[in-house]
Coordinates of C-alpha atoms in Angstrom, one line a residue:
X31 CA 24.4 -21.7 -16.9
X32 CA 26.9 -24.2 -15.6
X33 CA 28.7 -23.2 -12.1
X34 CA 31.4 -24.3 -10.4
X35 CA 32.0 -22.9 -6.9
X36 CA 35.0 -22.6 -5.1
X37 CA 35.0 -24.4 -2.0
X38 CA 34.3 -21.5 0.4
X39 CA 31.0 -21.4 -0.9
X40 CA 30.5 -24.9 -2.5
X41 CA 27.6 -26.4 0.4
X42 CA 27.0 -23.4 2.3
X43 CA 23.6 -22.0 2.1
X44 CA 24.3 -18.8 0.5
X45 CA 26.3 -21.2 -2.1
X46 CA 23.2 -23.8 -2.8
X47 CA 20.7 -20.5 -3.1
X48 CA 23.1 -18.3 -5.9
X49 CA 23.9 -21.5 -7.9
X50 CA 20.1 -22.6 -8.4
X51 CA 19.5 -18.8 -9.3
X52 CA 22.7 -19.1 -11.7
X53 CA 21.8 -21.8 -13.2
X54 CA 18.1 -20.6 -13.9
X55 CA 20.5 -18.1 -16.3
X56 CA 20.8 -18.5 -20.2
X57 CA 22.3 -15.0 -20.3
X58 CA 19.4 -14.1 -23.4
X59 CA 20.0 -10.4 -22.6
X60 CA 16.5 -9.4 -22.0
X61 CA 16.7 -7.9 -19.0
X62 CA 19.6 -5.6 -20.5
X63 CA 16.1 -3.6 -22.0
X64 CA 14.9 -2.8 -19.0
X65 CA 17.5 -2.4 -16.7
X66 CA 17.6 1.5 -15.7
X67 CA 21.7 1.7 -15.2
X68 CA 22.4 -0.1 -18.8
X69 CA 20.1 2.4 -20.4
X70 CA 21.8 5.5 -19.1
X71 CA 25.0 4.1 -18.8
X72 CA 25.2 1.3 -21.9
X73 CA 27.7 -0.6 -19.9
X74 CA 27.3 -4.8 -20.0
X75 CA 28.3 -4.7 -16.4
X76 CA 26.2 -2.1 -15.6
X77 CA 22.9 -4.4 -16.8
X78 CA 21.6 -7.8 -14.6
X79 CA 23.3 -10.2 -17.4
X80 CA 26.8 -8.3 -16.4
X81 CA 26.2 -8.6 -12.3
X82 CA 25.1 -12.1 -12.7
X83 CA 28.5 -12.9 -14.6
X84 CA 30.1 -10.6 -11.9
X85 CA 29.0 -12.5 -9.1
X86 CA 29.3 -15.8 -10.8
X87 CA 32.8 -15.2 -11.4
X88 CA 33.7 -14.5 -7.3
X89 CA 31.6 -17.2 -6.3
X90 CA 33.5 -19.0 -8.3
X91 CA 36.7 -18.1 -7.0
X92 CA 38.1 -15.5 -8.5
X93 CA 39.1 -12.1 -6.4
X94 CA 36.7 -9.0 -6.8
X95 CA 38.1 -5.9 -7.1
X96 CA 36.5 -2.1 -6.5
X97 CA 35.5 -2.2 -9.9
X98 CA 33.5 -5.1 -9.2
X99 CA 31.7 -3.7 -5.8
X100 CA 31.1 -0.3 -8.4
X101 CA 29.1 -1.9 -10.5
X102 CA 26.9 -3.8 -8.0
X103 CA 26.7 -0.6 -6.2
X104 CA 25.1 1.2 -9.2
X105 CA 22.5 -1.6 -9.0
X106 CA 19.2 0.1 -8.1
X107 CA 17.5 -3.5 -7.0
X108 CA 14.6 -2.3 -8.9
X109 CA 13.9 -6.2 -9.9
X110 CA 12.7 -4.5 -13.2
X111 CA 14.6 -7.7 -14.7
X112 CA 12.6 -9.9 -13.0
X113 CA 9.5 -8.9 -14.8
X114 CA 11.4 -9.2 -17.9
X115 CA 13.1 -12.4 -16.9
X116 CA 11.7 -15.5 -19.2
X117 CA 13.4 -17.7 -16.9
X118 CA 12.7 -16.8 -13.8
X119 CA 15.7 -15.6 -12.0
X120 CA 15.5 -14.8 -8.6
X121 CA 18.4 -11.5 -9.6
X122 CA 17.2 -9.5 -6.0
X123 CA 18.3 -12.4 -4.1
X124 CA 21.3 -13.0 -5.6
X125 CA 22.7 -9.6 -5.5
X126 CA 22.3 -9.4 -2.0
X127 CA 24.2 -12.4 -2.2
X128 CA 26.9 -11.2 -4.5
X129 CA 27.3 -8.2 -2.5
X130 CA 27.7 -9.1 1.2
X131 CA 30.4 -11.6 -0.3
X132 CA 31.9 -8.5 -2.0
X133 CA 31.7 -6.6 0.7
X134 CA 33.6 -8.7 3.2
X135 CA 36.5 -9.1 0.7
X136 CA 37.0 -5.3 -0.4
X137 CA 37.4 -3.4 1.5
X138 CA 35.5 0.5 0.9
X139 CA 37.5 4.1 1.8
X140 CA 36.5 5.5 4.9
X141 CA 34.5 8.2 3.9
X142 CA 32.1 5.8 2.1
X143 CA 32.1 3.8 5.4
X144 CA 31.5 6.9 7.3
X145 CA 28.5 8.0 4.8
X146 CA 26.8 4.4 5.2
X147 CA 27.0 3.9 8.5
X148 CA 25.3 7.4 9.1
X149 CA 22.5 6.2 6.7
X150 CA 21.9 2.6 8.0
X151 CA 22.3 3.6 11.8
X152 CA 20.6 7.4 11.3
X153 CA 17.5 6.6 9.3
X154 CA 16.6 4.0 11.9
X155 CA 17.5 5.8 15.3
X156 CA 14.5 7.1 17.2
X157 CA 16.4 10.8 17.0
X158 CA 15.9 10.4 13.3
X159 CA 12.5 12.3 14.2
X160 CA 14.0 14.9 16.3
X161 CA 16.3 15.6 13.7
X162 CA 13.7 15.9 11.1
X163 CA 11.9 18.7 13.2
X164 CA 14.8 20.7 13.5
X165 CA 15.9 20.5 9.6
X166 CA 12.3 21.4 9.0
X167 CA 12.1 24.3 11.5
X168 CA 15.5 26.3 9.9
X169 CA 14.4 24.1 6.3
X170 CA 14.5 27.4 4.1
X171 CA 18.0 28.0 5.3
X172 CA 19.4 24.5 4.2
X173 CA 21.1 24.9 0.7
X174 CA 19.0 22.9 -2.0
X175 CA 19.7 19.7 -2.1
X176 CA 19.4 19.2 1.4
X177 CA 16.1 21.2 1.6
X178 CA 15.2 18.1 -1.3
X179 CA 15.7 15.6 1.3
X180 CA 13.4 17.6 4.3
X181 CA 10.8 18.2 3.2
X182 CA 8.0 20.7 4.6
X183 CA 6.2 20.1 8.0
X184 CA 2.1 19.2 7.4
X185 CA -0.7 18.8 9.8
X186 CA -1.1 15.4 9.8
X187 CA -4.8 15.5 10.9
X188 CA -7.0 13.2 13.6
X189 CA -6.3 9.4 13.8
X190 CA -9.7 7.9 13.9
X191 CA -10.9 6.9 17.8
X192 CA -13.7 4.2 16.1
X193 CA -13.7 0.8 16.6
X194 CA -14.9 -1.8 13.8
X195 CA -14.8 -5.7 14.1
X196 CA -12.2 -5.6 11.2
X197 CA -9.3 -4.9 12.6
X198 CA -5.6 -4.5 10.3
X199 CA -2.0 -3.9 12.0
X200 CA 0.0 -1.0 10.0
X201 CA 3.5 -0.7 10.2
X202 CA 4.7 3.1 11.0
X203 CA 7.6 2.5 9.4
X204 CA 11.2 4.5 10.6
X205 CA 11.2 7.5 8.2
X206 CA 7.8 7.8 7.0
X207 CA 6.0 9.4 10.4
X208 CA 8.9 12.0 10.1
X209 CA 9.0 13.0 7.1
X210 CA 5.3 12.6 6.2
X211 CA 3.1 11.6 9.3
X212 CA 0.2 12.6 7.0
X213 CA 0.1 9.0 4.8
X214 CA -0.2 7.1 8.1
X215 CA -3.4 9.5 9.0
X216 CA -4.8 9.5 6.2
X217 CA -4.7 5.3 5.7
X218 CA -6.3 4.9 8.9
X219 CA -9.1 7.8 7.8
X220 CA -9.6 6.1 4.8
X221 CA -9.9 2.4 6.3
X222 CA -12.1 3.8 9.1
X223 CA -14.3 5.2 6.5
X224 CA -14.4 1.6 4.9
X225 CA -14.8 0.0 8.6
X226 CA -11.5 -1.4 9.1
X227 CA -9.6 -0.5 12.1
X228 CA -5.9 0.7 12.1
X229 CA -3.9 -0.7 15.2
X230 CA -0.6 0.6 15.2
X231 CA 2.2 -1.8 17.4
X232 CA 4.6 1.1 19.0
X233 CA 7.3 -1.5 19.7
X234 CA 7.9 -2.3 15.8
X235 CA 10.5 -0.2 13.8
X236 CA 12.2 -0.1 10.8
X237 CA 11.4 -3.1 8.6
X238 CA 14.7 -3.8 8.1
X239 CA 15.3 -2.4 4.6
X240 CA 17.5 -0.1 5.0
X241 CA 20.3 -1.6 6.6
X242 CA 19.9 -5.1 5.0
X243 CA 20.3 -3.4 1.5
X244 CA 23.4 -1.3 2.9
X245 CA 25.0 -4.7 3.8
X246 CA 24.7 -4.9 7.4
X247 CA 22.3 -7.6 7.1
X248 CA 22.8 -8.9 10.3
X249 CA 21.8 -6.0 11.8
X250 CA 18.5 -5.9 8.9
X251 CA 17.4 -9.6 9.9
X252 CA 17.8 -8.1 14.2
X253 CA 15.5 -5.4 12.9
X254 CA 13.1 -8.1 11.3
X255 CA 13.3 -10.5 14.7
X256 CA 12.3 -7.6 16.6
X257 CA 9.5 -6.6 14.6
X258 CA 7.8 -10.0 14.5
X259 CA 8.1 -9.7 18.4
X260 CA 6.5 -6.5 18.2
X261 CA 3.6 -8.2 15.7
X262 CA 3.4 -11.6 17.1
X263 CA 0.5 -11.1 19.4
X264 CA -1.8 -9.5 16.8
X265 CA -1.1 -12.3 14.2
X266 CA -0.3 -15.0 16.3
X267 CA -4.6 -15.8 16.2
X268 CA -6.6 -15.6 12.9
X269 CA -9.5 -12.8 12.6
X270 CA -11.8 -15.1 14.4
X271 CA -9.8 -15.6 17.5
X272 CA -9.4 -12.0 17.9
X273 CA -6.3 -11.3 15.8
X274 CA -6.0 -8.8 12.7
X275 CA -7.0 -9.7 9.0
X276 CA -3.5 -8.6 7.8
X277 CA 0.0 -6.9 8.2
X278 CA -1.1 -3.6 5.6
X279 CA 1.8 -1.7 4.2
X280 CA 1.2 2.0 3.2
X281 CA 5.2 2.1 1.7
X282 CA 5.5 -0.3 -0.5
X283 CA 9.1 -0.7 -0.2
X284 CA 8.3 -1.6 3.2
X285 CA 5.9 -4.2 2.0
X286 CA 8.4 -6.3 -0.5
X287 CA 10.8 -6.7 2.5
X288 CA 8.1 -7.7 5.1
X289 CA 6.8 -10.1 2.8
X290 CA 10.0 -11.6 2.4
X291 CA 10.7 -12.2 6.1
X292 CA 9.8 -15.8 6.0
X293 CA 13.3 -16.0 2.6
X294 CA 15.5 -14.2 4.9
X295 CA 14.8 -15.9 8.2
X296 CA 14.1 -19.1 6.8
X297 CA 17.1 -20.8 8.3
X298 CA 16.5 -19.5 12.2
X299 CA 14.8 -21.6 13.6
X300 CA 13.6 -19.9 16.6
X301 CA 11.8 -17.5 13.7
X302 CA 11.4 -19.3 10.3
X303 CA 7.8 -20.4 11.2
X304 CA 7.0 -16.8 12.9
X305 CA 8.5 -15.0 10.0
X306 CA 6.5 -17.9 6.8
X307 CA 3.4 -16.4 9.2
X308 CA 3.8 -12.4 8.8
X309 CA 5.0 -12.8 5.2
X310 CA 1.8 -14.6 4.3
X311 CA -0.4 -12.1 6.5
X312 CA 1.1 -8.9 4.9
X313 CA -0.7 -6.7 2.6
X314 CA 0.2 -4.0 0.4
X315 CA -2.6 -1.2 0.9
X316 CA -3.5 -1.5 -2.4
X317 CA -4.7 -5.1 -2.0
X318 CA -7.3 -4.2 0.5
X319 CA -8.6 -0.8 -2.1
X320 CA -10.6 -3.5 -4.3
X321 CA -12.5 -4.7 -1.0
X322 CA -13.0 -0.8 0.0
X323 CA -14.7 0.5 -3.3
X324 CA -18.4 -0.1 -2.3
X325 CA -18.4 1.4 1.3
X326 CA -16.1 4.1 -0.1
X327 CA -17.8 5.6 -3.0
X328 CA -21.1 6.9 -1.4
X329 CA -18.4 8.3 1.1
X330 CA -16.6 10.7 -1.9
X331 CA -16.9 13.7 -3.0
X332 CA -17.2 14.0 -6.5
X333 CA -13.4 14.5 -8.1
X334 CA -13.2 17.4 -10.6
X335 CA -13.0 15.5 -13.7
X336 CA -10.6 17.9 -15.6
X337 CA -8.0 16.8 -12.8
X338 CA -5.4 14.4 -14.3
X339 CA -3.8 12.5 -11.6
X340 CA -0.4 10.9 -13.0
X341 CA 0.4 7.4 -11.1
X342 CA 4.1 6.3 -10.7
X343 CA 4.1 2.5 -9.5
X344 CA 7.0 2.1 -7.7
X345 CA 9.4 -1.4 -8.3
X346 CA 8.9 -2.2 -5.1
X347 CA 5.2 -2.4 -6.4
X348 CA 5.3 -3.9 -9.8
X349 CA 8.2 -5.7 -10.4
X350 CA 9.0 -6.6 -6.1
X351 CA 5.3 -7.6 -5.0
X352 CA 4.2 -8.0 -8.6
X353 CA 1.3 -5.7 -8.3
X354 CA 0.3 -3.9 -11.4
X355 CA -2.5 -2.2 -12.6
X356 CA -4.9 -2.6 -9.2
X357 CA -4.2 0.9 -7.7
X358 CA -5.2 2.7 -10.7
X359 CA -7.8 0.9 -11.6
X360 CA -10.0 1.0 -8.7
X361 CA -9.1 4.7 -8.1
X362 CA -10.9 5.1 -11.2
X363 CA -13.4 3.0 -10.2
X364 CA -13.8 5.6 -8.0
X365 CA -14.2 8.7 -9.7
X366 CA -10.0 9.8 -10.4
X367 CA -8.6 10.1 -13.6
X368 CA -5.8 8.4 -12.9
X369 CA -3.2 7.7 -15.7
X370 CA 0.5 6.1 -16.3
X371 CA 3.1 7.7 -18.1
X372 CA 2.9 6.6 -21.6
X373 CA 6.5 5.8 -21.9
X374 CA 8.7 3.9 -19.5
X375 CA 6.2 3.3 -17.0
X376 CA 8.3 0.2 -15.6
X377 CA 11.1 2.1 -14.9
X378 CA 12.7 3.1 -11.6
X379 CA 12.6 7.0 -10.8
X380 CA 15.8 6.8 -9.3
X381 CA 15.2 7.4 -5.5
X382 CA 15.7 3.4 -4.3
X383 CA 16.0 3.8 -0.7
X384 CA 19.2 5.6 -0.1
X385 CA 20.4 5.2 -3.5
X386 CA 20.1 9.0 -4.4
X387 CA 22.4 9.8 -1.4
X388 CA 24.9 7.2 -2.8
X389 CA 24.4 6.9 -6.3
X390 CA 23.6 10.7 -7.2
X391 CA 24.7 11.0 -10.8
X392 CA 22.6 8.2 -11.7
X393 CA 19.8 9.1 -9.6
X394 CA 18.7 12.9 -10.5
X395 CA 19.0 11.8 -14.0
X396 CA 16.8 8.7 -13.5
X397 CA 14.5 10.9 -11.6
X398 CA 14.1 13.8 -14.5
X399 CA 13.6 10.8 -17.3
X400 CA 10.6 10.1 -15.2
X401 CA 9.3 13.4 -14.3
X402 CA 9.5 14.1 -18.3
X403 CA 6.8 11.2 -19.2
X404 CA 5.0 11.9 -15.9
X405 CA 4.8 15.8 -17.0
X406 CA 3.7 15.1 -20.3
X407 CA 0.2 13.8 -19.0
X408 CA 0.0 17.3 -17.7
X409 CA -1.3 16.2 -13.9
X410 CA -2.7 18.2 -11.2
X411 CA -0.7 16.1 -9.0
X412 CA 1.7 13.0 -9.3
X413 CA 0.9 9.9 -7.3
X414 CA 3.1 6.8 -5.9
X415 CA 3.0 4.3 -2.9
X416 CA 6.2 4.8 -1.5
X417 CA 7.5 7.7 0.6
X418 CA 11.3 7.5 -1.1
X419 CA 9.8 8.0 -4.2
X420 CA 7.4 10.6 -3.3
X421 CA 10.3 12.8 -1.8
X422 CA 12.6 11.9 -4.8
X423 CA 10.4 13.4 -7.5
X424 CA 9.2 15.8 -5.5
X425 CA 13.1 17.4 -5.4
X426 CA 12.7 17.9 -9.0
X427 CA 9.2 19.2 -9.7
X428 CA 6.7 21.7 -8.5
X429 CA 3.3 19.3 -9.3
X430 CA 2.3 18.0 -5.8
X431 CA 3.7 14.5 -5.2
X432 CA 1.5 12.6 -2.9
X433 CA 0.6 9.3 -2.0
X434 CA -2.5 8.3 -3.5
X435 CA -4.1 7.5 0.1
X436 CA -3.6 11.3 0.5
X437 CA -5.5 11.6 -2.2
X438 CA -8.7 9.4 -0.9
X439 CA -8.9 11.0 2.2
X440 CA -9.0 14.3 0.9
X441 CA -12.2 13.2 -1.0
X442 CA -14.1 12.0 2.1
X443 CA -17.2 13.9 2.5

């Protein structure tokens, strides 16, 4: 695709990044198959091919309009089109791109700037927590859909106490030891039953997610900084020298912005080389379950075999970190029946961070699609690997949604 930028843009670096991406574009239309907002809404601008032409069009120099910051609101980031993508089009970066531009030229009502800034600065304040207890001590007195978003208080169970050679850093996250302190427990039950020690750094946060993605993405990349800080002297030193194997990730949505760290700070150069270092060392958990399968299985109970356990990948699995297939298949290396939805597998649920809270009528729709070819499989439980998903479906359905860690270390003899 041929570009010509204005000159606002023309040799800046968010300039040089979107053209290459643009002009990686033949506009061929397959990602409009996949895209979860063109097949509910049918809408060209709606679809990848329409953003791209969007965003091409302001870089260019013409003026965006509301309608234009609508429709790459209603994008879901899912990167779904970049599975599809023949080309290779980078579309996640260059709607972050499209948007922060957006953003700075239209200007959004106050209400919707009042209901983002709650989001970006609530989810990631240390009263988050506090404020989680409370919804869940008065929870069957919220109405329904906030009761959705709180959901019940759990026992989280004993964090191991042994100590193994092997040693892996986990990130907390900001939400997830909330909202569901038992996935952390549980991954460091589980990797202490394969002899791998969980070290936890208590000065690391929020990955940086959530407000990069709600366009304050200088206040995403501080988040970032600060976490490297926090991780630097556990990674700084390989394995040998006394430092952890790897950065594991128990939310996957956690994991595709972490291993990204090294893209978005590549251009500060007090942390470009810090950041190129924790992207390479992080891990989705699921990359360390192959490794686990031998010490693990003597350690199992025997699963009942009539149990069906449905798996819903999140994108931030498949189509962000491009890992497909290895969750699944070692959990039934293991004794599960684990299976995927036998249509529309690669498609997003809906939940995408705070997408539901912003993007409702797109989202409970999304979410019921996929709870329809999840509940035909007819599971005892529905699995994921990412606590926004988890919570999502779990608004809509009765079946236990649980991460499938949760489901391990329930199995451990």
């Amino acid at each position: 695709m041929q570009t010509h930028l204005a000159p606002e843009f023309a040799g800046t670096a968010e300039g040089r990044e979107a053209e290459a991406i643009l002009r990686k574009c033949v506009h061929c239309g397959f990602c409009t198959a996949t895209c979860p907002t063109y097949q509910l809404l049918g809408d060209e601008l709606d679809g990848p091919r329409g953003r791209i032409y969007l965003i091409k069009q302001v870089l260019e120099g013409e003026t965006p309009t509301e309608k234009t910051q609508t429709h790459l609101d209603r994008c879901l980031t899912c990167r779904n089109c970049e599975s599809t993508c023949p080309s290779g089009v980078q579309y996640g970066h260059l709607v972050d791109i499209g948007r922060a531009i957006v953003d700075a030229k239209v200007p959004r009502p106050a209400g919707e700037r009042a209901l983002r800034w709650t989001l970006k600065e609530g989810l990631t304040s240390p009263l988050f927590g506090p404020a989680m207890r409370v919804g869940q001590a008065v929870r069957g007195l919220l109405p329904e859909k906030l009761q959705a978003k709180v959901p019940p208080r759990r026992d989280p169970g004993a964090w191991p106490t042994t100590g193994h050679a092997r040693k892996v850093l986990m990130l907390e996250g900001c939400v997830q030891p909330s909202m569901m302190p038992n996935i952390d427990h549980a991954t460091a039950r589980v990797l202490d039953a394969a002899g791998i020690e969980t070290v936890v750094a208590p000065q690391a946060g929020c990955c940086g997610a959530v407000k990069f993605h709600l366009n304050d993405q200088d206040g995403g990349r501080a988040q970032m900084r600060a976490n490297i800080d926090a991780w630097w002297p556990y990674v700084e030193h390989g394995p040998e020298a006394g430092g952890v194997e790897a950065i594991v990730m128990n939310a996957s949505g956690c994991g595709v912005t972490v291993k990204e760290y090294g893209h978005l700070l590549r251009d500060d150069p007090a942390y470009a080389a810090k950041a190129a270092r924790v992207s390479a060392r992080t891990r989705d958990l699921g990359e360390l379950l192959p490794g686990m399968v031998e010490a693990l299985r003597p350690r199992l109970k025997a699963p009942r075999a009539r149990d069906v356990l449905a798996f819903h990948p999140p994108c931030t699995l498949q189509h962000g970190q491009k890992l497909r297939g290895g969750i699944e298949t070692h959990l039934r290396a293991l004794g599960f029946d684990v299976q995927l939805a036998q249509n529309e597998a690669h498609l997003c649920c809906g939940s995408a961070g705070t997408y539901s809270v912003l993007q409702p009528d797109i989202a409970y729709p999304l979410r019921d699609r996929k709870l329809q070819h999840l509940g035909q499989l007819q599971p005892a439980a529905i699995l994921s690997a990412n606590i926004g998903c988890i919570t999502h479906l779990q608004s809509g359905t009765d079946t236990p949604v649980k991460h499938w860690i949760e489901v391990l270390d329930a199995a451990l003899a």
